[in-house]
Every structure is written in structure tokens, then in C-alpha cells.
Coordinates of C-alpha atoms and ligand atoms in Angstrom, one line a residue:
X794 CA 0.0 -0.1 0.0
X795 CA 1.8 3.1 -1.2
X796 CA 0.0 5.6 1.1
X797 CA 1.6 3.7 4.0
X798 CA 4.2 6.3 5.4
X799 CA 6.9 5.2 7.7
X800 CA 6.9 1.5 8.9
X801 CA 6.4 -1.5 6.9
X802 CA 3.9 -4.1 8.0
X803 CA 4.9 -7.5 8.3
X804 CA 3.1 -8.2 5.1
X805 CA 3.5 -4.8 3.6
X806 CA 7.1 -5.2 2.9
X807 CA 5.8 -8.0 0.7
X808 CA 3.5 -5.9 -1.3
X809 CA 3.4 -7.4 -5.0
X810 CA 6.2 -9.8 -4.2
X811 CA 5.9 -12.8 -6.3
X812 CA 6.0 -16.3 -4.5
X813 CA 6.6 -19.9 -5.1
X814 CA 7.7 -22.5 -2.6
X815 CA 11.6 -23.5 -2.8
X816 CA 10.5 -27.0 -3.6
X817 CA 7.9 -25.9 -6.1
X818 CA 9.0 -29.0 -8.3
X819 CA 8.0 -27.2 -11.5
X820 CA 9.2 -30.2 -13.4
X821 CA 6.5 -32.4 -12.6
X822 CA 3.9 -30.1 -13.6
X823 CA 3.0 -29.3 -17.3
X824 CA 1.7 -26.0 -16.6
X825 CA 3.0 -23.1 -14.4
X826 CA 1.4 -20.4 -12.4
X827 CA 2.6 -17.1 -11.1
X828 CA 1.1 -15.3 -8.2
X829 CA 1.7 -11.8 -6.8
X830 CA -0.4 -10.5 -3.8
X831 CA -1.2 -7.3 -2.6
X832 CA -3.3 -6.2 0.5
X833 CA -3.6 -7.6 4.1
X834 CA -2.3 -10.8 5.6
X835 CA -5.4 -12.4 4.6
X836 CA -4.9 -11.9 0.9
X837 CA -1.3 -13.4 1.5
X838 CA -2.9 -16.5 3.4
X839 CA -5.5 -16.7 0.4
X840 CA -2.9 -17.0 -2.1
X841 CA -1.5 -20.0 -0.3
X842 CA -4.9 -21.7 -0.5
X843 CA -5.1 -20.7 -4.3
X844 CA -1.7 -22.5 -4.8
X845 CA -3.0 -25.4 -3.5
X846 CA -5.9 -25.7 -5.5
X847 CA -3.8 -24.9 -8.6
X848 CA -1.4 -27.7 -7.8
X849 CA -4.3 -30.2 -7.3
X850 CA -5.2 -28.7 -10.9
X851 CA -2.0 -29.6 -12.5
X852 CA -0.1 -26.2 -12.3
X853 CA 3.4 -25.7 -10.7
X854 CA 4.3 -22.4 -9.2
X855 CA 6.9 -20.2 -10.8
X856 CA 8.6 -16.9 -9.5
X857 CA 9.1 -15.9 -13.0
X858 CA 6.0 -14.5 -14.6
X859 CA 7.6 -14.6 -18.1
X860 CA 7.6 -18.5 -18.0
X861 CA 4.0 -18.4 -16.5
X862 CA 1.0 -20.0 -18.4
X863 CA -1.3 -18.5 -15.8
X864 CA -0.4 -15.0 -14.1
X865 CA -2.6 -14.1 -11.1
X866 CA -2.7 -11.1 -9.1
X867 CA -4.6 -11.2 -5.6
X868 CA -5.8 -7.8 -5.2
X869 CA -6.8 -5.2 -2.5
X870 CA -9.6 -2.3 -2.6
X871 CA -9.0 -1.0 0.8
X872 CA -8.0 2.6 -0.5
X873 CA -7.9 4.1 -4.0
X874 CA -4.0 3.9 -3.9
X875 CA -4.0 0.1 -3.5
X876 CA -6.2 -0.4 -6.7
X877 CA -4.0 2.2 -8.5
X878 CA -1.1 0.0 -7.6
X879 CA -2.7 -3.0 -9.1
X880 CA -3.9 -1.3 -12.4
X881 CA -0.3 -0.2 -13.0
X882 CA 0.9 -3.7 -12.5
X883 CA -1.7 -5.1 -14.9
X884 CA -0.3 -2.6 -17.6
X885 CA 3.2 -4.0 -17.2
X886 CA 1.8 -7.7 -17.5
X887 CA 0.1 -6.8 -20.5
X888 CA 3.5 -6.9 -22.2
X889 CA 3.8 -10.7 -21.4
X890 CA 0.7 -11.3 -23.2
X891 CA 2.2 -9.7 -26.2
X892 CA 5.1 -12.1 -26.1
X893 CA 3.1 -15.2 -24.9
X894 CA -0.3 -14.8 -26.5
X895 CA -1.6 -18.1 -25.0
X896 CA -0.8 -16.9 -21.4
X897 CA -3.9 -16.3 -19.2
X898 CA -4.2 -13.3 -16.7
X899 CA -6.5 -13.6 -13.7
X900 CA -7.4 -11.2 -11.2
X901 CA -8.3 -12.6 -7.6
X902 CA -9.2 -10.9 -4.2
X903 CA -11.1 -8.0 -3.1
X904 CA -10.7 -5.5 -6.3
X905 CA -12.1 -8.6 -8.3
X906 CA -15.2 -8.7 -6.0
X907 CA -15.7 -5.0 -6.0
X908 CA -15.5 -4.7 -9.7
X909 CA -16.8 -7.9 -10.9
X910 CA -17.2 -8.3 -14.5
X911 CA -16.7 -4.7 -15.0
X912 CA -13.0 -5.4 -14.6
X913 CA -13.3 -7.2 -18.0
X914 CA -14.7 -4.2 -19.6
X915 CA -12.1 -2.0 -18.0
X916 CA -8.9 -4.2 -18.5
X917 CA -9.4 -5.9 -21.7
X918 CA -6.5 -8.4 -21.3
X919 CA -8.0 -9.9 -18.2
X920 CA -9.2 -13.2 -18.8
X921 CA -10.5 -14.5 -15.3
X922 CA -11.9 -12.7 -12.6
X923 CA -12.4 -14.6 -9.4
X924 CA -13.8 -13.3 -5.9
X925 CA -12.5 -14.3 -2.5
X926 CA -15.0 -17.2 -1.8
X927 CA -14.9 -18.6 -5.4
X928 CA -11.2 -20.0 -5.5
X929 CA -12.4 -23.6 -5.6
X930 CA -13.9 -22.9 -8.9
X931 CA -10.3 -21.7 -10.4
X932 CA -9.6 -25.1 -12.3
X933 CA -12.9 -24.8 -14.2
X934 CA -12.6 -21.1 -14.9
X935 CA -9.2 -21.6 -16.3
X936 CA -10.5 -24.3 -18.6
X937 CA -13.4 -21.9 -19.7
X938 CA -10.7 -19.2 -20.2
X939 CA -8.3 -21.5 -22.3
X940 CA -11.3 -22.2 -24.4
X941 CA -11.5 -18.4 -25.4
X942 CA -14.2 -17.1 -22.9
X943 CA -13.8 -14.7 -20.2
X944 CA -14.3 -16.5 -17.0
X945 CA -15.9 -14.7 -13.9
X946 CA -17.0 -16.0 -10.4
X947 CA -17.6 -13.4 -7.8
X948 CA -20.1 -15.3 -5.6
X949 CA -19.8 -14.7 -2.0
X950 CA -20.6 -17.4 0.4
X951 CA -21.9 -17.7 3.8
X952 CA -20.1 -21.1 4.5
X953 CA -16.8 -21.0 2.7
X954 CA -13.6 -21.1 4.8
X955 CA -11.3 -23.4 2.8
X956 CA -11.0 -25.3 6.1
X957 CA -10.1 -28.9 4.4
X958 CA -7.4 -27.1 1.9
X959 CA -3.8 -27.4 3.2
X960 CA -2.4 -24.2 1.9
X961 CA 1.0 -24.4 -0.1
X962 CA 3.5 -22.2 1.9
X963 CA 4.7 -19.6 -0.5
X964 CA 7.8 -17.6 -0.1
X965 CA 7.9 -17.8 3.7
X966 CA 10.8 -18.2 5.9
X967 CA 9.8 -21.7 7.1
X968 CA 9.7 -20.3 10.6
X969 CA 6.5 -18.2 10.7
X970 CA 3.1 -18.9 8.9
X971 CA -0.3 -17.4 8.5
X972 CA -3.3 -19.4 9.5
X973 CA -6.7 -18.1 8.6
X974 CA -9.3 -18.7 11.4
X975 CA -12.3 -16.8 9.9
X976 CA -13.4 -14.9 6.8
X977 CA -15.4 -11.8 6.0
X978 CA -16.7 -9.1 8.5
X979 CA -19.9 -8.0 9.8
X980 CA -18.9 -4.8 11.2
X981 CA -19.7 -2.3 8.8
X982 CA -17.3 0.4 9.7
X983 CA -18.6 3.2 7.5
X984 CA -15.4 3.8 5.8
X985 CA -14.5 0.2 5.0
X986 CA -15.0 -1.7 1.8
X987 CA -14.2 -5.2 3.3
X988 CA -17.7 -6.3 4.3
X989 CA -18.5 -5.8 0.6
X990 CA -15.4 -7.6 -1.0
X991 CA -15.3 -10.4 1.7
X992 CA -18.9 -11.0 2.6
X993 CA -20.2 -12.1 5.8
X994 CA -18.3 -13.3 8.9
X995 CA -17.9 -16.9 9.2
X996 CA -15.5 -18.9 11.5
X997 CA -13.6 -22.0 10.4
X998 CA -13.9 -25.3 12.0
X999 CA -11.5 -25.1 15.2
X1000 CA -10.5 -28.9 14.8
X1001 CA -9.0 -28.0 11.4
X1002 CA -7.3 -24.7 12.7
X1003 CA -5.4 -26.7 15.5
X1004 CA -4.6 -29.5 12.9
X1005 CA -3.1 -26.9 10.5
X1006 CA -1.0 -25.3 13.3
X1007 CA 0.2 -28.8 14.5
X1008 CA 1.3 -29.8 10.9
X1009 CA 3.2 -26.6 10.7
X1010 CA 4.9 -27.1 13.9
X1011 CA 5.8 -30.7 12.8
X1012 CA 7.3 -29.4 9.8
X1013 CA 9.6 -26.9 11.8
X1014 CA 7.6 -23.8 11.9
X1015 CA 7.8 -22.0 15.2
X1016 CA 5.4 -19.4 15.0
X1017 CA 1.7 -19.1 13.7
X1018 CA -0.2 -16.0 13.2
X1019 CA -4.1 -16.5 13.5
X1020 CA -5.8 -14.3 11.0
X1021 CA -9.3 -12.7 11.0
X1022 CA -10.7 -9.1 10.4
X1023 CA -12.1 -9.5 13.9
X1024 CA -10.6 -12.3 15.7
X1025 CA -12.5 -11.8 18.9
X1026 CA -15.8 -12.5 17.4
X1027 CA -14.5 -16.1 16.4
X1028 CA -17.3 -18.5 17.2
X1029 CA -17.5 -22.0 16.3
X1030 CA -19.7 -24.7 17.5
X1031 CA -18.4 -28.3 17.6
X1032 CA -21.4 -30.2 16.7
X1033 CA -20.1 -33.6 17.7
X1034 CA -19.8 -32.6 21.3
X1035 CA -22.2 -29.6 21.1
X1036 CA -19.6 -27.4 22.6
X1037 CA -18.8 -23.8 21.6
X1038 CA -15.2 -22.6 21.0
X1039 CA -14.7 -18.9 21.4
X1040 CA -11.5 -16.8 20.4
X1041 CA -10.1 -17.4 23.9
X1042 CA -10.4 -21.0 23.8
X1043 CA -9.1 -21.4 20.4
X1044 CA -6.0 -19.4 21.5
X1045 CA -5.4 -21.7 24.3
X1046 CA -6.0 -24.9 22.1
X1047 CA -3.3 -23.6 19.6
X1048 CA -1.0 -22.4 22.5
X1049 CA -1.1 -26.1 24.1
X1050 CA 0.3 -27.6 20.8
X1051 CA 3.9 -26.8 22.1
X1052 CA 5.6 -24.3 24.4
X1053 CA 8.0 -23.8 21.5
X1054 CA 5.3 -22.9 19.1
X1055 CA 4.8 -19.0 19.1
X1056 CA 1.0 -17.7 18.8
X1057 CA 0.0 -14.4 17.5
X1058 CA -3.1 -13.2 16.1
X1059 CA -4.6 -10.2 14.2
X1060 CA -6.7 -8.1 14.2
X1061 CA -8.6 -7.3 17.6
X1062 CA -11.4 -5.1 17.5
X1063 CA -11.5 -2.7 20.7
X1064 CA -15.3 -3.5 21.1
X1065 CA -14.7 -7.2 21.1
X1066 CA -11.5 -8.1 22.9
X1067 CA -12.4 -9.6 26.3
X1068 CA -10.8 -10.2 29.6
X1069 CA -10.9 -13.8 29.0
X1070 CA -8.7 -13.4 25.8
X1071 CA -6.2 -11.1 27.9
X1072 CA -6.0 -13.8 30.7
X1073 CA -5.3 -16.5 28.4
X1074 CA -2.6 -14.6 26.7
X1075 CA -1.0 -14.0 30.2
X1076 CA -1.4 -17.5 31.0
X1077 CA 0.8 -18.8 28.3
X1078 CA 4.2 -17.8 27.7
X1079 CA 4.1 -18.7 24.1
X1080 CA 1.1 -16.5 23.3
X1081 CA 3.0 -13.3 22.1
X1082 CA 2.3 -10.1 24.3
X1083 CA 1.4 -7.9 21.4
X1084 CA -2.0 -6.8 20.5
X1085 CA -2.9 -4.7 17.2
X1086 CA -5.7 -2.7 18.6
X1087 CA -6.8 -0.2 15.6
X1088 CA -8.2 2.9 17.2
X1089 CA -8.8 4.8 13.7
X1090 CA -9.6 8.0 15.6
X1091 CA -9.6 9.7 19.0
X1092 CA -12.6 11.3 18.8
X1093 CA -15.9 9.9 20.2
X1094 CA -18.1 11.9 17.6
X1095 CA -15.9 10.7 14.6
X1096 CA -15.7 7.0 16.0
X1097 CA -19.7 7.2 15.9
X1098 CA -19.6 8.5 12.2
X1099 CA -17.1 5.7 11.5
X1100 CA -19.5 3.2 13.1
X1101 CA -16.8 1.9 15.3
X1102 CA -19.3 1.4 18.1
X1103 CA -16.9 2.3 20.8
X1104 CA -16.0 5.7 22.4
X1105 CA -12.7 7.2 23.2
X1106 CA -13.4 6.4 26.8
X1107 CA -14.2 2.8 25.9
X1108 CA -10.8 2.5 24.1
X1109 CA -8.8 3.9 26.9
X1110 CA -10.3 1.5 29.3
X1111 CA -9.2 -1.4 26.9
X1112 CA -5.7 0.1 26.9
X1113 CA -5.8 0.2 30.6
X1114 CA -7.0 -3.4 31.0
X1115 CA -4.3 -4.6 28.7
X1116 CA -1.6 -2.9 30.9
X1117 CA -3.0 -4.0 34.0
X1118 CA -3.3 -7.7 32.9
X1119 CA 0.1 -7.6 30.9
X1120 CA 2.3 -4.7 31.8
X1121 CA 5.1 -5.8 29.1
X1122 CA 2.3 -6.0 26.3
X1123 CA 3.1 -4.1 22.9
X1124 CA 0.2 -2.3 21.5
X1125 CA -0.1 -1.1 18.0
X1126 CA -2.9 0.7 16.0
X1127 CA -4.3 1.9 12.7
X1128 CA -5.3 5.5 12.3
X1129 CA -7.2 7.4 9.6
X1130 CA -6.5 11.1 9.1
X1131 CA -9.2 13.5 7.9
X1132 CA -12.2 11.4 8.1
X1133 CA -15.3 13.2 6.9
X1134 CA -16.1 16.4 8.9
X1135 CA -13.2 15.8 11.2
X1136 CA -12.1 19.2 12.8
X1137 CA -8.8 20.3 14.0
X1138 CA -9.9 19.6 17.7
X1139 CA -10.7 16.1 16.8
X1140 CA -7.6 15.5 15.1
X1141 CA -5.9 16.6 18.3
X1142 CA -7.9 14.1 20.2
X1143 CA -6.6 11.3 17.9
X1144 CA -3.0 12.6 18.9
X1145 CA -3.7 12.9 22.5
X1146 CA -5.2 9.1 22.5
X1147 CA -2.0 8.0 20.7
X1148 CA 0.2 9.7 23.4
X1149 CA -2.1 8.1 26.0
X1150 CA -1.7 4.6 24.4
X1151 CA 2.0 4.8 23.8
X1152 CA 1.7 2.7 20.6
X1153 CA 5.0 0.9 19.8
X1154 CA 3.9 1.2 16.1
X1155 CA 1.0 2.4 13.9
X1156 CA -0.3 2.0 10.4
X1157 CA -1.4 5.5 9.3
X1158 CA -3.5 6.6 6.4
X1159 CA -5.6 9.4 5.1
X1160 CA -9.2 8.8 4.5
X1161 CA -9.7 7.5 0.9
X1162 CA -13.6 7.1 0.0
X1163 CA -14.4 3.9 -1.2
X1164 CA -17.5 3.5 -3.5
X1165 CA -20.5 1.9 -2.1
X1166 CA -19.8 2.2 1.5
X1167 CA -21.8 4.0 4.1
X1168 CA -19.6 6.7 4.4
X1169 CA -19.5 7.2 0.7
X1170 CA -23.3 7.2 0.7
X1171 CA -23.9 9.4 3.7
X1172 CA -21.1 11.9 4.2
X1173 CA -19.3 14.3 2.1
X1174 CA -15.6 13.6 1.8
X1175 CA -14.9 17.3 2.7
X1176 CA -11.4 17.4 4.2
X1177 CA -9.2 19.0 1.4
X1178 CA -6.3 16.8 0.4
X1179 CA -3.7 19.2 1.7
X1180 CA -5.4 19.4 5.1
X1181 CA -5.6 15.6 5.1
X1182 CA -2.2 15.1 4.4
X1183 CA -0.8 17.6 6.9
X1184 CA -2.9 15.8 9.5
X1185 CA -1.4 12.5 8.6
X1186 CA 2.0 13.8 8.6
X1187 CA 1.5 15.1 12.3
X1188 CA 0.3 11.8 13.1
X1189 CA 3.4 10.0 11.4
X1190 CA 5.7 12.3 13.2
X1191 CA 4.1 11.7 16.5
X1192 CA 4.2 8.0 16.1
X1193 CA 7.8 8.2 15.2
X1194 CA 8.4 9.9 18.5
X1195 CA 6.3 7.2 20.3
X1196 CA 8.1 4.4 18.6
X1197 CA 11.5 5.9 19.5
X1198 CA 10.6 6.3 22.9
X1199 CA 9.4 3.0 23.1
X1200 CA 12.6 1.5 21.8
X1201 CA 14.6 3.7 24.4
X1202 CA 12.4 2.0 27.1
X1203 CA 13.8 -1.3 26.0
X1204 CA 17.5 -0.5 26.2
X1205 CA 19.2 -2.7 28.5
X1206 CA 16.3 -5.2 28.6
X1207 CA 16.9 -8.8 27.6
X1208 CA 14.2 -10.6 25.2
X1209 CA 13.6 -14.0 24.1
X1210 CA 14.0 -13.7 20.3
X1211 CA 12.8 -16.3 17.7
X1212 CA 15.5 -16.1 14.9
X1213 CA 13.8 -15.5 11.6
X1214 CA 16.9 -15.6 9.3
X1215 CA 19.7 -13.2 8.1
X1216 CA 19.4 -9.6 8.7
X1217 CA 18.6 -7.7 5.6
X1218 CA 21.9 -5.7 5.6
X1219 CA 24.4 -8.5 6.6
X1220 CA 24.8 -12.2 6.6
X1221 CA 26.8 -11.8 9.8
X1222 CA 23.9 -10.6 11.7
X1223 CA 20.5 -12.4 12.7
X1224 CA 17.2 -10.9 12.7
X1225 CA 14.3 -12.0 14.8
X1226 CA 11.3 -10.8 16.8
X1227 CA 10.6 -10.6 20.6
X1228 CA 7.1 -11.6 22.0
X1229 CA 6.1 -7.9 21.8
X1230 CA 6.7 -8.0 17.9
X1231 CA 9.7 -5.7 17.8
X1232 CA 12.4 -6.7 15.3
X1233 CA 15.9 -7.2 17.0
X1234 CA 19.1 -7.3 15.1
X1235 CA 22.2 -8.9 16.5
X1236 CA 25.7 -10.4 15.6
X1237 CA 25.8 -14.1 15.0
X1238 CA 29.2 -14.3 16.6
X1239 CA 30.3 -17.9 17.4
X1240 CA 26.9 -19.2 18.8
X1241 CA 25.8 -22.3 17.5
X1242 CA 22.3 -21.1 17.0
X1243 CA 20.1 -21.3 13.8
X1244 CA 17.0 -20.0 11.9
X1245 CA 14.2 -21.1 14.1
X1246 CA 15.8 -21.2 17.3
X1247 CA 15.0 -19.0 20.4
X1248 CA 17.8 -17.0 21.8
X1249 CA 18.1 -14.5 24.6
X1250 CA 19.1 -11.0 23.3
X1251 CA 20.0 -7.9 25.5
X1252 CA 19.4 -4.7 23.8
X1253 CA 22.2 -2.3 23.6
X1254 CA 21.1 0.3 21.1
X1255 CA 18.3 1.1 18.8
X1256 CA 17.4 2.6 15.3
X1257 CA 13.9 4.0 14.5
X1258 CA 12.4 0.7 13.6
X1259 CA 14.8 -1.9 15.0
X1260 CA 16.4 -2.9 18.3
X1261 CA 20.0 -3.9 18.2
X1262 CA 21.5 -6.3 20.7
X1263 CA 23.8 -9.3 21.3
X1264 CA 23.2 -12.8 22.4
X1265 CA 23.5 -13.5 26.0
Ligands
SAH154 N1 -10.3 -5.4 10.4 C1 -9.3 -4.4 10.6 C2 -8.7 -3.5 9.6 C3 -8.7 -3.9 8.3 S1 -8.3 -2.8 6.9 C4 -9.9 -3.6 11.9 O1 -11.2 -3.6 12.1 O2 -9.1 -2.8 12.5 C5 -6.8 -2.1 7.7 C6 -7.0 -0.7 8.0 O3 -7.2 0.2 6.7 C7 -7.9 -0.2 8.7 O4 -7.7 -0.4 10.0 C8 -8.1 1.4 8.4 O5 -7.1 2.1 9.5 C9 -7.5 1.4 7.1 N2 -8.8 1.8 6.2 C10 -9.7 0.9 5.9 N3 -10.5 1.5 5.0 C11 -10.0 2.8 4.8 C12 -10.3 4.0 3.9 N4 -11.4 3.9 3.3 N5 -9.4 5.0 3.9 C13 -8.2 4.8 4.6 N6 -7.9 3.9 5.4 C14 -8.7 2.9 5.5
SF4_155 FE1 -13.4 -3.2 7.9 FE2 -14.5 -2.5 10.3 FE3 -14.6 -5.0 9.5 FE4 -12.3 -3.9 9.9 S1 -13.8 -4.4 11.3 S2 -12.6 -5.1 8.3 S3 -12.3 -2.0 9.5 S4 -15.7 -3.3 8.5
F3S156 FE1 -7.4 -5.2 1.2 FE2 -9.2 -7.0 0.9 FE3 -7.4 -7.2 2.8 S1 -9.6 -5.0 0.5 S2 -7.0 -5.1 3.2 S3 -7.1 -7.4 0.6 S4 -9.5 -7.8 3.1

């Protein structure tokens, strides 16, 4: 997402990256697919489901789109810029079609769902358009497209969770994996396109989630991130025993797989996160002490217009509760600058709530009106672009200060770190995260440790986004 300003999200550093598993075994397949993903972690997880469906259908993955028979882009609609990025990319991919007329181009994900067959009118070289709930029909859509027809399936489902599909892990580090626990969203935040592109909320079978995490652990993975737009509303009924599994119980089940398997999750909604979840986090060392708790705005009036269904005071009480139950918990946020009718005072309220919450990290955006949303229909997008950008700049500036202060508070502390691999800058350094989701970089030295191991690291220094330290 290009309008994302300072820090890169775990997944945002991967925007548009192409993935194929190391052991893709391209030779055994007669045809090859190439997939590129944009947007949130859910989209990256979905691409792994798509890869599994395609491999069943006889396609092997490739990292080189020039040799692909099928080029897929898994798209995001969250802000206008996200869609512009995809359109630009489609223009590039068009050239491939000129060189390889037989190659098919498919658009998956949220933009496919939002634009439906309009996509085919707007982008003539697209052959296949598939929404997030229709990936099982990809093989037959491909056959249709190979026959020269344009193929579209954008039906949303109330049941589909792809629970039985074992995702093919694409381009990961072999240490950390995403596991989708639910799909869709019922919240109807007025600015948000997700309920329209992803449909109704539904929770995935808990048994299949725990199985998937167990398999990952058996394969050597050390960290799973449970994904949903609003994980706290996870709710699944085990009909064989007539018992309910809520999110806290699901977390516990996954945490019990092994103390060596770290458990993370995203995203929590301030209105739904419960004390039961917080106590479960506190009880298990391997449930990471980190909560992404998007506030969006610090003004109760704006929150009401956003249909977030909590107030500034409610949010503050949640932050207090987290700090009371887990004093060492990291908290991050999403913030929207310049929502419809936001006043200067209300913008200041967002800043003061950021100060209060002492966010370690925030993902910050200016408001981008999305067609069809409640806000687009009800409110005028009346904050001039220069004002939106100035407010966003102030928010980013403040967050940089808060992130730095948070890092300075960690100087001298020792953390348990899961090694994810070589640091970006040097093969002589490891990188890895602590429980609070902060990235640490430290020299390998003579220590006999490897990717996927846990080490204790003492923080000696910090940069804006990273803690620097040494193994103790
Ligand atoms: N389910 C998550 C958010 C998913 S979208 C939650 O409820 O918190 C990720 C973030 O994108 C949102 O938290 C919001 O900050 C931002 N966002 C969503 N729609 C937007 C829009 N129309 N304009 C600007 N930012 C938006
Ligand atoms: Fe969008 Fe709100 Fe649902 Fe998050 S909770 S996906 S912001 S509607
Ligand atoms: Fe984007 Fe869809 Fe995710 S709109 S943020 S890819 S749910």
C-alpha cells in the first residue's frame, strides 16, 4: 500500500512480491502459474490456498512471470492507491501477453469482488476474475478461459472457509506462517470496503485450525499468526460434542500444541476484545504479548460516524485493561486522518489518544473514500487533500516519536527472540522478533544457533524501527 508512510507492516514489505515455494517441483507439472499478492495478511494467506488448489489442478508455481501459463494478481481495494497499484501492475503484465499470447491473466481478491465483470470491460487483457470465496472454481474457470471465453465467479458465500485445504506455503521463511481462522466481516465500519469484498463473517472449524498449526509445528515452523478481520468474534460450535469454541479457547488450544510454538493473532477490535482473551494471553508464555488494536480516531464523535461502536473512553479503558493484565504487552494501532467532517480539535484528540496509548507502532492512512460504503453514501468527503496530508504528517511524526521512546525504554532489557533469518543488511547478523513483535538485529558471533531457534538477546542500542543487541 503506497500511502503507507513510515513503517512497513509484516506483510506490507511483501506488497506485490511474487512467491513460489522453494520445492515448487516445477518439472512435475505441465503448466505453471505465477501469483503476486497485495493487501492484508488475509490475501497472502488466500494466495497459499489458491496455490494448493492450482497444484491439485496440475499447475506448478514459478517465481518468473515470463515463463508462466497463468498469471494471477491477488488484489486489494482498501484504499484508492491500493487499486491504482494493481492497475499499474496489470499494464506491465500486458507486455507478457504480447510475447506469450497463450498466457492467461487472472485477477483475484477484493478488487475482483468489488468490480466484478466490470473488470473485464476496463481491463481488456484480463481473462479471469475470481472473488475471495470462489477459489475452488479456479480450475474450471481456467478451462473456460483456455477455450477463449472470459471467466468470472464472484459469488460470495456464507460458509466457505477453505477449512479442508492445506495451504502451499509460498515464499515464507519456514519459521512463521499465517493461519486463517475466519473470513468476512460483519462490522460495517462506515469507511470500509471489506464487508462488501469479503462478505459475511464466518468462523473456520477449530479442529482444522489446530490441525493446521500442529502440521506446521511438525514441519519445523515456530510461529503461527491466527488471522481474521475481527478475531475476537471467532465463534464455532463443535456439533459432535455440542460445545462452543470462542477466540480465547481457540488461542488456548493452539498454545497447547507446544510451548515452542509462538502464537500471534490479528486483528482485534476494541469493542470485542475480552478479559478472557487477555487472561489467556497472560497465562501462556508462548502467546505473544502483542495486540494490534486499531483505534482509527481519538474522537468519540468521529468514531460514531465511522460506526466503530466504541467511544474514546471505552478505548482508553481497553488499553488500561491490557496494561493491568500484561504490563509488558506491545500495542499497535491503525489510524485514519481526515475522515469526513473531522475538525482540527478532533484531530488533536487522535494525537492525544496516541500519546496516552503509547503505541509501539501504527499504520497510518489518510481517508480514502470507497464507492458503495456507508460513508460514501452518507457523508461528504469534505476534508481537503492538503489538510488530510498535513494531519497525517503530524500523526506520523508523533508515532515516530512514540516508537523511538518505546525503543529507548527497551535499552538494557533482555528478550527471548525467535530467529527468522539473516538480517537484511548483513549475513553476519541474525534478525528476529521478541514477544512484543519488535524486530531485533544482533551479531551471529560464534553462537551455535540457527534460523528457527530461540535466543536471549540483550538490547544495547536502537534505530528508528529496530532494536540492536547481542546474544547473552
Ligand atoms: N479489520 C481491521 C482493519 C482492516 S483494514 C480492523 O477493523 O481494524 C486495515 C486498515 O485500513 C483499517 O484499520 C483502517 O485504518 C484502514 N482503512 C480501511 N478503510 C480505509 C479507507 N477507506 N481509507 C483509509 N484507510 C482505511
Ligand atoms: Fe473493515 Fe471495520 Fe470490518 Fe475492520 S472491522 S474489516 S475496518 S468493517
Ligand atoms: Fe485489502 Fe481485501 Fe485485505 S480490501 S486489506 S485485501 S480484505
